[in-house]
CSV table of C-alpha atoms in Angstrom, one decimal:
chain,number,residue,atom,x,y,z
A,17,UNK,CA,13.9,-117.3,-69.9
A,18,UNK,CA,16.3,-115.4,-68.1
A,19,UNK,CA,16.0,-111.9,-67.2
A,20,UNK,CA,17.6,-108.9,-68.8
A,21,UNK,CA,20.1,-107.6,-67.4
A,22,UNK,CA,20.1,-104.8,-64.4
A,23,UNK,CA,22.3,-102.1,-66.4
A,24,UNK,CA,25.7,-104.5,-65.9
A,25,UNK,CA,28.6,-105.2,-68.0
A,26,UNK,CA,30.2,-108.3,-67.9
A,27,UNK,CA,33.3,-109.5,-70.3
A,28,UNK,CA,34.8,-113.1,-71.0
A,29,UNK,CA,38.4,-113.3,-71.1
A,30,UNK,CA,41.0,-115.9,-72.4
A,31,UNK,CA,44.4,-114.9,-71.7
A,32,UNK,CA,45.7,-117.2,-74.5
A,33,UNK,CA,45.4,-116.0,-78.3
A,34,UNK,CA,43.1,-117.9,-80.3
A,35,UNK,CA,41.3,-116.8,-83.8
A,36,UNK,CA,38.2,-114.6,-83.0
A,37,UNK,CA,36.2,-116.0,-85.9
A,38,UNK,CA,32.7,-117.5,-86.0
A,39,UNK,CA,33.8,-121.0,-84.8
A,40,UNK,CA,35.4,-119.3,-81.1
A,41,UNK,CA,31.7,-117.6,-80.7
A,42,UNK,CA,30.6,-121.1,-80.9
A,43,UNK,CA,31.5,-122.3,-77.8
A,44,UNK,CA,33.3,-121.2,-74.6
A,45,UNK,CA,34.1,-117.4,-73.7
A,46,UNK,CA,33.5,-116.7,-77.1
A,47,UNK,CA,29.4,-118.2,-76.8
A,48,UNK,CA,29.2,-117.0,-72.9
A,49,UNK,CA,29.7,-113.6,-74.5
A,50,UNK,CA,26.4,-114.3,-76.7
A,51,UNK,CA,24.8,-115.2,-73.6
A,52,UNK,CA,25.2,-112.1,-72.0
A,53,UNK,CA,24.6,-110.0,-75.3
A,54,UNK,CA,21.4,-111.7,-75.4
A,55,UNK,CA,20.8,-110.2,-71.9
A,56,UNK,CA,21.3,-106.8,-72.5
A,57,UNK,CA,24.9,-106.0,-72.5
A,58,UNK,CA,27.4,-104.7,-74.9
A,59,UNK,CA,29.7,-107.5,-74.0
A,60,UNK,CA,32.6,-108.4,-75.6
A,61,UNK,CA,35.6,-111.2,-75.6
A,62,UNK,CA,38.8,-110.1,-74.8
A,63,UNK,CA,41.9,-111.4,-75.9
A,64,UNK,CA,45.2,-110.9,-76.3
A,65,UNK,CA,47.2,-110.3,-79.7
A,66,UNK,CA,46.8,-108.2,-83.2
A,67,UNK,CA,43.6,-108.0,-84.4
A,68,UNK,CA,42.7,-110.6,-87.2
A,69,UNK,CA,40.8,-110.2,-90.1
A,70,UNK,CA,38.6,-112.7,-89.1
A,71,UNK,CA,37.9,-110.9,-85.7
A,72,UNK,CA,34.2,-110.5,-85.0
A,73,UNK,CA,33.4,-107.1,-83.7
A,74,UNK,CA,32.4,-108.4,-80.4
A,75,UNK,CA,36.7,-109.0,-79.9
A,76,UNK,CA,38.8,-106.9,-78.1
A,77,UNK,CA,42.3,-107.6,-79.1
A,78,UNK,CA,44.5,-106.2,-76.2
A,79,UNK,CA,49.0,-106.6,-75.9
A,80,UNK,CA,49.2,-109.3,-73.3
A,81,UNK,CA,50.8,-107.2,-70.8
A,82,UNK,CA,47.8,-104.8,-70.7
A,83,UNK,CA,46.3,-108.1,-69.3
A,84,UNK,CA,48.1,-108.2,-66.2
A,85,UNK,CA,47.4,-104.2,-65.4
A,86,UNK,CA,44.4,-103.7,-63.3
A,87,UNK,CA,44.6,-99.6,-64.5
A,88,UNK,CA,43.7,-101.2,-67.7
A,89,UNK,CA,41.1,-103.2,-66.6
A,90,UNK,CA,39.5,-100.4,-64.6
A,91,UNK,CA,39.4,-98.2,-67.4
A,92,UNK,CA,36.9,-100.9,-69.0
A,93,UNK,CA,34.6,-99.7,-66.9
A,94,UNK,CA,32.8,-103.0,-66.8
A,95,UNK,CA,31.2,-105.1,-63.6
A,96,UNK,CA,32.3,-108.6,-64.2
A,97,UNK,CA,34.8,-111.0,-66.0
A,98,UNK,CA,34.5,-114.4,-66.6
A,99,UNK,CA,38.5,-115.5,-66.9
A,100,UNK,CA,38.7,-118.5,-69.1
A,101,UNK,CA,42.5,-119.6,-67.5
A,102,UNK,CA,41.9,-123.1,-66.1
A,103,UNK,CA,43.5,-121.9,-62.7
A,104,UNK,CA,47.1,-121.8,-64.5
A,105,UNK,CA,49.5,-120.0,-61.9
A,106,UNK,CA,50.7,-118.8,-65.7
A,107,UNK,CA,48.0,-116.6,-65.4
A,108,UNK,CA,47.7,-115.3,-62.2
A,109,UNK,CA,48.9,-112.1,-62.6
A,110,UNK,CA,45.7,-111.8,-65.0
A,111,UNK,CA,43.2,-113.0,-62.0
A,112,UNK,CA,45.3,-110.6,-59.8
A,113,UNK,CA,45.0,-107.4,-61.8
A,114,UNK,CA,41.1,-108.3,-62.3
A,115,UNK,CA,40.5,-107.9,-58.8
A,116,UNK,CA,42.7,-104.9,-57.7
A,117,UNK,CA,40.3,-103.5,-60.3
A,118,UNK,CA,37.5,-103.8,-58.3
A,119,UNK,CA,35.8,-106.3,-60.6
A,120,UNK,CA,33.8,-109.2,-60.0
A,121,UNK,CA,35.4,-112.4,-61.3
A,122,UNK,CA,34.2,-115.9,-62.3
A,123,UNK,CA,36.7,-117.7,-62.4
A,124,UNK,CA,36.1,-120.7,-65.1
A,125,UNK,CA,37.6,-124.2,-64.5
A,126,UNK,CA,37.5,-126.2,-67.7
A,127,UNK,CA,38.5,-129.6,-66.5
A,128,UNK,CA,36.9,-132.7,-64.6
A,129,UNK,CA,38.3,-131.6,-61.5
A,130,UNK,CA,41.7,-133.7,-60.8
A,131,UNK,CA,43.8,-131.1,-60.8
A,132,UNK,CA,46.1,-132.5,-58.3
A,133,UNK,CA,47.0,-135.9,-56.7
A,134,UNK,CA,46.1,-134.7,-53.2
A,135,UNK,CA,42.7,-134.5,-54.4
A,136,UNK,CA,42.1,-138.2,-54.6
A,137,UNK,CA,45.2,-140.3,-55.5
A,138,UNK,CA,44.2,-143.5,-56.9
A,139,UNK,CA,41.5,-142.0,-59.6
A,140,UNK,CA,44.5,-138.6,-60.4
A,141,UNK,CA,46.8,-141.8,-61.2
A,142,UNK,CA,44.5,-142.8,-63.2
A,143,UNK,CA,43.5,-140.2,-65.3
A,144,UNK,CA,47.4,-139.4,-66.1
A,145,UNK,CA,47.1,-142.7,-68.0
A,146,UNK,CA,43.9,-141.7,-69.8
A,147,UNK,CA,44.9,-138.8,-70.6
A,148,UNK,CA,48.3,-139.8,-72.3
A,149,UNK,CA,46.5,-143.1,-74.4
A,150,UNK,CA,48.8,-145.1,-72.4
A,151,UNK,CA,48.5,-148.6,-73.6
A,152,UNK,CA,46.6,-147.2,-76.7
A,153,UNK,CA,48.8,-145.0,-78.4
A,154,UNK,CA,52.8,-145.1,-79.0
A,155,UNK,CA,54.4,-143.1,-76.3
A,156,UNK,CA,51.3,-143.3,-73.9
A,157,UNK,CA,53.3,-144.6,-71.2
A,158,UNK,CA,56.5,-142.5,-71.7
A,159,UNK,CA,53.9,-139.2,-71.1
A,160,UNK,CA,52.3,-140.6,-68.1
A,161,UNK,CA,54.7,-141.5,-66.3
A,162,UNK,CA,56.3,-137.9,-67.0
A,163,UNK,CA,52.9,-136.5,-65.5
A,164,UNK,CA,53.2,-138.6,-62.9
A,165,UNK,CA,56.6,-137.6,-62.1
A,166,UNK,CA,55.9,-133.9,-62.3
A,167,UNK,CA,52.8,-134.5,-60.6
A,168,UNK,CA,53.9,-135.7,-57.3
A,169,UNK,CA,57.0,-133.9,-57.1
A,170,UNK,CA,57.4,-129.9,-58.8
A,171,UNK,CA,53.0,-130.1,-58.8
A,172,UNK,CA,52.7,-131.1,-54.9
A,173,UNK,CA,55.7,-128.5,-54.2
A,174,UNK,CA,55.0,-125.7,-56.0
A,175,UNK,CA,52.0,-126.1,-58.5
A,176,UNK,CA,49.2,-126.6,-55.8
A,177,UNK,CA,50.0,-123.5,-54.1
A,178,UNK,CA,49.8,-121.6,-57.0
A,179,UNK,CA,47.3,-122.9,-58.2
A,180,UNK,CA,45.3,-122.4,-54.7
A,181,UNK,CA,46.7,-118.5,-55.0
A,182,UNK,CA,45.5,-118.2,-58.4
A,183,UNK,CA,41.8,-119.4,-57.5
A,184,UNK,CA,41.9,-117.3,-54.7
A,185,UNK,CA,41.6,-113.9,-56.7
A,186,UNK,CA,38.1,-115.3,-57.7
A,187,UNK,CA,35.0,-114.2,-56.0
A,188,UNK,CA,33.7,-117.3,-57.9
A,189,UNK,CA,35.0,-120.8,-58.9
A,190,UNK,CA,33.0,-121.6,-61.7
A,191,UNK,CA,33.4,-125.8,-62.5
A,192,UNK,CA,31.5,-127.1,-65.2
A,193,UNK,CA,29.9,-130.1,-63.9
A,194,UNK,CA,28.6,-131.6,-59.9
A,195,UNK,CA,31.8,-133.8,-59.5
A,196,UNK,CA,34.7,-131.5,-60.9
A,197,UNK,CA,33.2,-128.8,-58.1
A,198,UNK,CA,33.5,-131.3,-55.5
A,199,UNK,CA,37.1,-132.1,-56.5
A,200,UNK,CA,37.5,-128.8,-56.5
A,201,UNK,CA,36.2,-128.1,-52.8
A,202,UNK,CA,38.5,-130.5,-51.9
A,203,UNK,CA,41.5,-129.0,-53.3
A,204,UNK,CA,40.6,-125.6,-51.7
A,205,UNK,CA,39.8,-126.7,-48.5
A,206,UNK,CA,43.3,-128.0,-47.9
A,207,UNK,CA,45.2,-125.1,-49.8
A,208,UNK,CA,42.5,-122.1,-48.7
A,209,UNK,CA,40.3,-123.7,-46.3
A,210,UNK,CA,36.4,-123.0,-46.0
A,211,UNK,CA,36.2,-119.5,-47.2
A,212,UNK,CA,37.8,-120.5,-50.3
A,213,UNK,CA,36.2,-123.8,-50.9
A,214,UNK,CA,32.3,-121.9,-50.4
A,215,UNK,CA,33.2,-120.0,-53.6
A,216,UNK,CA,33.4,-122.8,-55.8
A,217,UNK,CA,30.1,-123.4,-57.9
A,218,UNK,CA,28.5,-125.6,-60.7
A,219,UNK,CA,28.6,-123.0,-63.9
A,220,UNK,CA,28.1,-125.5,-66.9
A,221,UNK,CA,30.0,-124.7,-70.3
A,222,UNK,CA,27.3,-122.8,-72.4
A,223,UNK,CA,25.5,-124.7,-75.3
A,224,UNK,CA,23.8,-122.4,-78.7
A,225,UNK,CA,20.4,-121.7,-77.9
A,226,UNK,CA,19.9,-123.3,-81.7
A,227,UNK,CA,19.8,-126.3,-80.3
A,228,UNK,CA,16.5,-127.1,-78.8
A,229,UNK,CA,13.9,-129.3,-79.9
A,230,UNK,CA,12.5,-128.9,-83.4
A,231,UNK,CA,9.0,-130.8,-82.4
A,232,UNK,CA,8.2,-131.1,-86.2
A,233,UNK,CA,10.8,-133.7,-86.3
A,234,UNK,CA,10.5,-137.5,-86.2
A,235,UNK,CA,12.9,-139.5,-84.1
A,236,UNK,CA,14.5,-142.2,-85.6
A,237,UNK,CA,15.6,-145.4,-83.9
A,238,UNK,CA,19.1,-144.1,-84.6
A,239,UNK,CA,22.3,-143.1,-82.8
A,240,UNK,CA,25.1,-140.1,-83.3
A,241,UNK,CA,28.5,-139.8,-82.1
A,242,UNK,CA,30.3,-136.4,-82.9
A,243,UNK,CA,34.0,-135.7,-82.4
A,244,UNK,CA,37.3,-134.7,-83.6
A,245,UNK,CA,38.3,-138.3,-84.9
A,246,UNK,CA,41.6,-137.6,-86.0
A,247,UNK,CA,42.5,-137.5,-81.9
A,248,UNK,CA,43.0,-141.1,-81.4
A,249,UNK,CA,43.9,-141.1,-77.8
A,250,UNK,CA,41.0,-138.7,-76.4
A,251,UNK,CA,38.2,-139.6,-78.7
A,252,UNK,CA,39.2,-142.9,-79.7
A,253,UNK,CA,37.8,-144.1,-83.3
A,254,UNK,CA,39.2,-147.8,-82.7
A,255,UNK,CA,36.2,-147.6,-80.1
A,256,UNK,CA,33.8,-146.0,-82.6
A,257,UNK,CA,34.6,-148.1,-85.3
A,258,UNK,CA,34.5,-150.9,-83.8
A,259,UNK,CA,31.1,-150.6,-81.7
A,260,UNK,CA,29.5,-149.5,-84.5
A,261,UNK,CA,29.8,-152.8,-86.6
A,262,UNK,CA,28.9,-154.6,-82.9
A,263,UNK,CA,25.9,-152.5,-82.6
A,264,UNK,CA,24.4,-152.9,-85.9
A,265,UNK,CA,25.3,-156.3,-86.0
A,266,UNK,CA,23.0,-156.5,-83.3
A,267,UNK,CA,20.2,-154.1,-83.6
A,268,UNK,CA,18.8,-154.8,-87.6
A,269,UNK,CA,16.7,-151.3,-87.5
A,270,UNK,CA,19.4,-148.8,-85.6
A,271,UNK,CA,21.5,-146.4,-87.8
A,272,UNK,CA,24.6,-144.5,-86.9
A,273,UNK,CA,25.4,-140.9,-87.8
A,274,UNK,CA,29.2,-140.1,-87.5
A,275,UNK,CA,29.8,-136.2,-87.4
A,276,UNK,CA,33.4,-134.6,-87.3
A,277,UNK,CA,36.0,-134.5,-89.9
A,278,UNK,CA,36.5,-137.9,-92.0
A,279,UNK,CA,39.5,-138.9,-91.3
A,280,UNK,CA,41.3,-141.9,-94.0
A,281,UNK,CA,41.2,-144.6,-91.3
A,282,UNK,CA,37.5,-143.8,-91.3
A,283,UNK,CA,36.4,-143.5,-95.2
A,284,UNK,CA,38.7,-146.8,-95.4
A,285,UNK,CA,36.9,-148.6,-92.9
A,286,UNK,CA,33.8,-147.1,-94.3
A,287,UNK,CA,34.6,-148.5,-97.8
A,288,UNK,CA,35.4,-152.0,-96.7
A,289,UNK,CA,32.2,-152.8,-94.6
A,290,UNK,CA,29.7,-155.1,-96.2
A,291,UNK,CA,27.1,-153.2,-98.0
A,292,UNK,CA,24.1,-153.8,-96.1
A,293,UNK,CA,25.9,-152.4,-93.0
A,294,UNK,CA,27.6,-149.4,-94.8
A,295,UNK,CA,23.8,-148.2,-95.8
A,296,UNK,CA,23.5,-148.1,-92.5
A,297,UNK,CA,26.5,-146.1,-91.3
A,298,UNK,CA,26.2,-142.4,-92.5
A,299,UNK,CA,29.6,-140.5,-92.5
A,300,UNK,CA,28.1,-137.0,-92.1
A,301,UNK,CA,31.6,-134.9,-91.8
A,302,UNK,CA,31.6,-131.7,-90.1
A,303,UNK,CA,27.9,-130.3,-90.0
A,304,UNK,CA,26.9,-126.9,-89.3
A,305,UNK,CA,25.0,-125.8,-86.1
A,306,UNK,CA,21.7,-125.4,-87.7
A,307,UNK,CA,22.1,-129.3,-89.8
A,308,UNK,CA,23.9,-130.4,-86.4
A,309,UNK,CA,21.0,-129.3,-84.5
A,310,UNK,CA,18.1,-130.8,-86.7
A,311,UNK,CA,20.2,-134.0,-86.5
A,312,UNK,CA,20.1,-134.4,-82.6
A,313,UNK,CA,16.5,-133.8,-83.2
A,314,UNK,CA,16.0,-136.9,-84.9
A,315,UNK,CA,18.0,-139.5,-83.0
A,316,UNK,CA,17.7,-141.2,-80.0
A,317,UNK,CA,20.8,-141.6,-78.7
A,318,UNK,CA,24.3,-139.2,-78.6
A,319,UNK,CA,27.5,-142.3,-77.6
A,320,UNK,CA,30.5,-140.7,-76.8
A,321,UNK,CA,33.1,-143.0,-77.0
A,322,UNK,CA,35.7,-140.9,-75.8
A,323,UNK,CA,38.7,-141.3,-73.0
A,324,UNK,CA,38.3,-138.1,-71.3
A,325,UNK,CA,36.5,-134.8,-71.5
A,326,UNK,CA,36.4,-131.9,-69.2
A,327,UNK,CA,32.2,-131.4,-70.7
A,328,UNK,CA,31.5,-132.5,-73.5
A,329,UNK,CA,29.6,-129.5,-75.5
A,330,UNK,CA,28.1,-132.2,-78.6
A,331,UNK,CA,26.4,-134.3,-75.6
A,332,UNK,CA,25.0,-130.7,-74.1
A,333,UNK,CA,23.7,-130.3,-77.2
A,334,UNK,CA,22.1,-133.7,-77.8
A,335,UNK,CA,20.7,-133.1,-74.4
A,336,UNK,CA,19.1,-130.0,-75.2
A,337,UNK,CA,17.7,-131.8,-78.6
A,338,UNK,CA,15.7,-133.9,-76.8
A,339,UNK,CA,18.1,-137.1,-77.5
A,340,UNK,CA,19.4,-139.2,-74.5
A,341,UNK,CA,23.4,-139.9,-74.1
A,342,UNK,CA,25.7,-142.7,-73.3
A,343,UNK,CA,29.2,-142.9,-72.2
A,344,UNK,CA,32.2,-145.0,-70.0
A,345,UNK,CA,31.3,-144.3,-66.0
A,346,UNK,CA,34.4,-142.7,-65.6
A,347,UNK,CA,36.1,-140.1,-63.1
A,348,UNK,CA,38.0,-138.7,-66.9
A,349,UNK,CA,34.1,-138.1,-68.0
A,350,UNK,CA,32.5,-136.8,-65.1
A,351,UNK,CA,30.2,-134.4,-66.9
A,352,UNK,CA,28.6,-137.5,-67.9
A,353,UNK,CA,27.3,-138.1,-64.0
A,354,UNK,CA,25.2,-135.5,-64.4
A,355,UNK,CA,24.2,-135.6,-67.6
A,356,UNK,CA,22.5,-139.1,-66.7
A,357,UNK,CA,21.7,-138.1,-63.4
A,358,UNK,CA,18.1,-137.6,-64.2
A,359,UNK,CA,17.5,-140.7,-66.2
A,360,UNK,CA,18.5,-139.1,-69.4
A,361,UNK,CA,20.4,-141.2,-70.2
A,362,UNK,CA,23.3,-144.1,-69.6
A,363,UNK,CA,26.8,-145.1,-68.4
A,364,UNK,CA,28.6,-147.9,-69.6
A,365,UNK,CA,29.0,-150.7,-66.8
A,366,UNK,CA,32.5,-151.3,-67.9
A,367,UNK,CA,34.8,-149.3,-70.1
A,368,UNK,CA,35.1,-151.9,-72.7
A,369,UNK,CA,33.5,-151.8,-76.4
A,370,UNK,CA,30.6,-154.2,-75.0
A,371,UNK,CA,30.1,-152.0,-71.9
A,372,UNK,CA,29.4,-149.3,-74.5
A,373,UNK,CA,26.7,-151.1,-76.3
A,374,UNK,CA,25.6,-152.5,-73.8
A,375,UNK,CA,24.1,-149.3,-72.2
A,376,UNK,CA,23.5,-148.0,-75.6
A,377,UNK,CA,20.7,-151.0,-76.6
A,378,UNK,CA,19.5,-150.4,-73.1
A,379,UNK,CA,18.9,-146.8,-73.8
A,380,UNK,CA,17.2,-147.9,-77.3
A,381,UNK,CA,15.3,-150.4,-75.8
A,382,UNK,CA,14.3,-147.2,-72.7
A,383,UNK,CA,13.1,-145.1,-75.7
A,384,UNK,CA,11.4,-148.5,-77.5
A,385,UNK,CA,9.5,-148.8,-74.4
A,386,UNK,CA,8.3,-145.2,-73.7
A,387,UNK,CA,10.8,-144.3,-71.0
A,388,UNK,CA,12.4,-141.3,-73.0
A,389,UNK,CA,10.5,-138.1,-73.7
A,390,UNK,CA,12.3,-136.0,-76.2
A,391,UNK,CA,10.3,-132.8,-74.7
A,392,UNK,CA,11.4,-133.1,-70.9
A,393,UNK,CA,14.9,-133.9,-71.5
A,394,UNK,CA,15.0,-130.8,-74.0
A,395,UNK,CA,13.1,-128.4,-71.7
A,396,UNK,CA,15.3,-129.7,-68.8
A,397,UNK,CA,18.7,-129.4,-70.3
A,398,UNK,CA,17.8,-126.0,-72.1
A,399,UNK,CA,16.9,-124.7,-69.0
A,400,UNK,CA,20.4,-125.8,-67.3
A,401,UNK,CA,22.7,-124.9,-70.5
A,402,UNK,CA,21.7,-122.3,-73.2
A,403,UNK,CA,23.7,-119.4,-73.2
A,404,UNK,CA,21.6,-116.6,-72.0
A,405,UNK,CA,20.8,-118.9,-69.3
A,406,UNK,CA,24.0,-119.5,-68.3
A,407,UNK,CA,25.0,-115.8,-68.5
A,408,UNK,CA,21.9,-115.6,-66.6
A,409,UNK,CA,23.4,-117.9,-63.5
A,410,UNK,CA,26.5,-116.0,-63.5
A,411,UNK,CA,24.7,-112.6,-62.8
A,412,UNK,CA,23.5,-113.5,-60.2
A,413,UNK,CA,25.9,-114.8,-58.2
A,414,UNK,CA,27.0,-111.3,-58.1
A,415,UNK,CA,23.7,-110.0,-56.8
A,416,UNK,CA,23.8,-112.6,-54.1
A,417,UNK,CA,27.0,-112.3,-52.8
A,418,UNK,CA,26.4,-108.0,-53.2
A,419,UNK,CA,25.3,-107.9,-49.7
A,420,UNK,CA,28.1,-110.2,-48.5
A,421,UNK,CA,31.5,-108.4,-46.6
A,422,UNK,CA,33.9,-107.1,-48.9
A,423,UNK,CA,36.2,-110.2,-50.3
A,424,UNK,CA,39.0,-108.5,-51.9
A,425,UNK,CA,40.6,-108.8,-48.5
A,426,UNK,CA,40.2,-112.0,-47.7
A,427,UNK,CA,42.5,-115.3,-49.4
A,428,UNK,CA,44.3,-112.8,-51.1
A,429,UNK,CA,47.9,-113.8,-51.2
């Protein structure tokens, strides 16, 4: 368990206004903040805009241009910030008047770490068409090759340098996963150099410490995928749907558990399977943490059958559940490298439907065969992404860098 904390104060910040209800505390700046409640402190989640009646105490609503004063921010009397602004040169004025404040900031990256195409050219094209659907939904091309355009011309130009400027008000570059920090490394050592690449630093996206192992449960030869289905080009149900009838065409004894909002393409396909493989399909619909939770518990395997995500929190979750994951090897997922990293769990050979179930009867047959223990991939991954623990990680990297020369004066610009 991490330790309590040493009489600091840190805040989360997003500079953008969202709702400040139960569902932001969930996840993000808004569940960081629990983690560093749950050491001690009296954080709280600022934000801009008028308070809601949905706010949770733990809010502070603030007018945006307070943001950008560092008077204001010095009158918070606080130690840290972690500033949730993806390294938008939108926002920083925001990183700026952090620092002239005197506070310690983690700056968080929420991406896979090709943020520019000097980083590495061939797998930035790439992702532009991943990220757009293109060849998967109408329009996809039209949008990449806009990205692309503004990529390589007003993004080489301008946005890099601002970007580099923005991350340079950070006394930490916090990326969520092994290979979006070394993207990032490489973007600062060729717009900062060294010093600034030496401040960027695996911080994970924090997970609910409700999800850990419940070891009264059973696991089931059984598989879950959880997402926001109505997103065809990032999550891609075409996928789901149809490696699901693959799989279980397959594998007589495996079930699948769908979780996320039911969207009609879904409950239609549902409706129309034959009934001995609909029995076999459960349609769960949004679940709460606590259901959620006892869920992961009881299956093997989490498949994400997405495009792209910067982290993935539902396969952090699964992970610290005790269930294994599976997902496309790609530089658009590269979370997932790590995630699998230690054997727990699998990446598709090829990003095709059979690449996906492919890996994911491998990964039945690895739990079939003893390979897979529920208890060290829970303890392991709870360890690495529960809240407090990740709160935990970020305090310290202030009392390392304590005895360190004075960086406000250095990659300032």
């Amino acid at each position: 368990m991490p330790s309590k904390s040493k009489g600091l104060l840190w805040h989360t910040c997003t500079p953008v206004e969202f709702g400040g209800g139960a569902d932001f505390f969930a996840r993000d700046s808004g569940l960081l903040c629990r983690g560093f409640q749950a050491l001690g402190m009296a954080s709280r989640a600022v934000m801009p805009g008028a308070v809601r009646p949905d706010d949770e105490p733990d809010v502070l609503r603030v007018e945006a241009a307070k943001l950008r004063s560092a008077e204001w921010w010095a009158g918070l009397g606080i130690d840290g910030v972690v500033l949730y602004a993806w390294g938008s040169p939108r926002f920083l004025p925001v990183a700026r008047a952090i620092r002239r404040a005197g506070i310690f900031l983690v700056l968080n990256q929420d991406n896979g770490g090709l943020v520019s195409p000097s980083i590495d050219f061939k797998a930035w094209l790439r992702e532009q068409a991943v990220l757009t659907g293109a060849g998967r939904v109408p329009g996809g091309w039209w949008r990449a090759a806009r990205r692309v355009a503004k990529g390589l011309t007003t993004g080489l130009l301008f946005g890099d340098v601002l970007r580099a400027r923005h991350l340079s008000q950070g006394d930490v570059i916090a990326c969520v996963s092994p290979v979006a920090a070394e993207h990032h490394r490489t973007f600062c050592r060729r717009h900062g150099g060294a010093e600034l690449a030496r401040k960027v630093a695996v911080v994970p996206h924090a997970v609910d410490p409700r999800y850990r192992l419940d070891g009264n449960a059973v696991r089931e030869v059984a598989v879950a995928a959880v997402g926001r289905w109505s997103d065809l080009a990032q999550k891609r149900p075409d996928r789901l749907m149809e490696g699901a009838e693959r799989l279980l065409g397959i594998e007589p004894g495996v079930v699948l558990h769908i979780v996320g909002g039911t969207t009609d393409a879904l409950r239609s396909w549902h409706e129309a399977l034959d009934p001995a493989l609909r029995s076999r399909i459960h349609l769960q619909g949004r679940l709460d943490p606590a259901d959620l939770a006892a869920l992961w518990s009881r299956v093997q395997v989490g498949w994400c059958p997405s495009a792209f995500e910067s982290f993935h929190l539902a396969s952090g979750e699964a992970l610290c559940c005790g269930a294994s994951v599976v997902a496309s090897d790609s530089p658009s997922l590269s979370s997932f490298r790590w995630f699998t990293g230690d054997g727990d769990g699998r990446l598709a050979a090829s990003d095709d439907t059979q690449g996906h179930i492919d890996a994911i009867l491998a990964e039945l047959a690895a739990w079939r065969e003893g390979r897979r223990s529920a208890e060290v991939i829970s303890r392991r991954w709870s360890a690495r992404l529960h809240a407090p623990a990740v709160a935990g990680m970020i305090t310290n990297f202030r009392d390392r860098l304590a005895g360190l020369p004075d960086q406000k004066k250095t990659n300032r610009r």
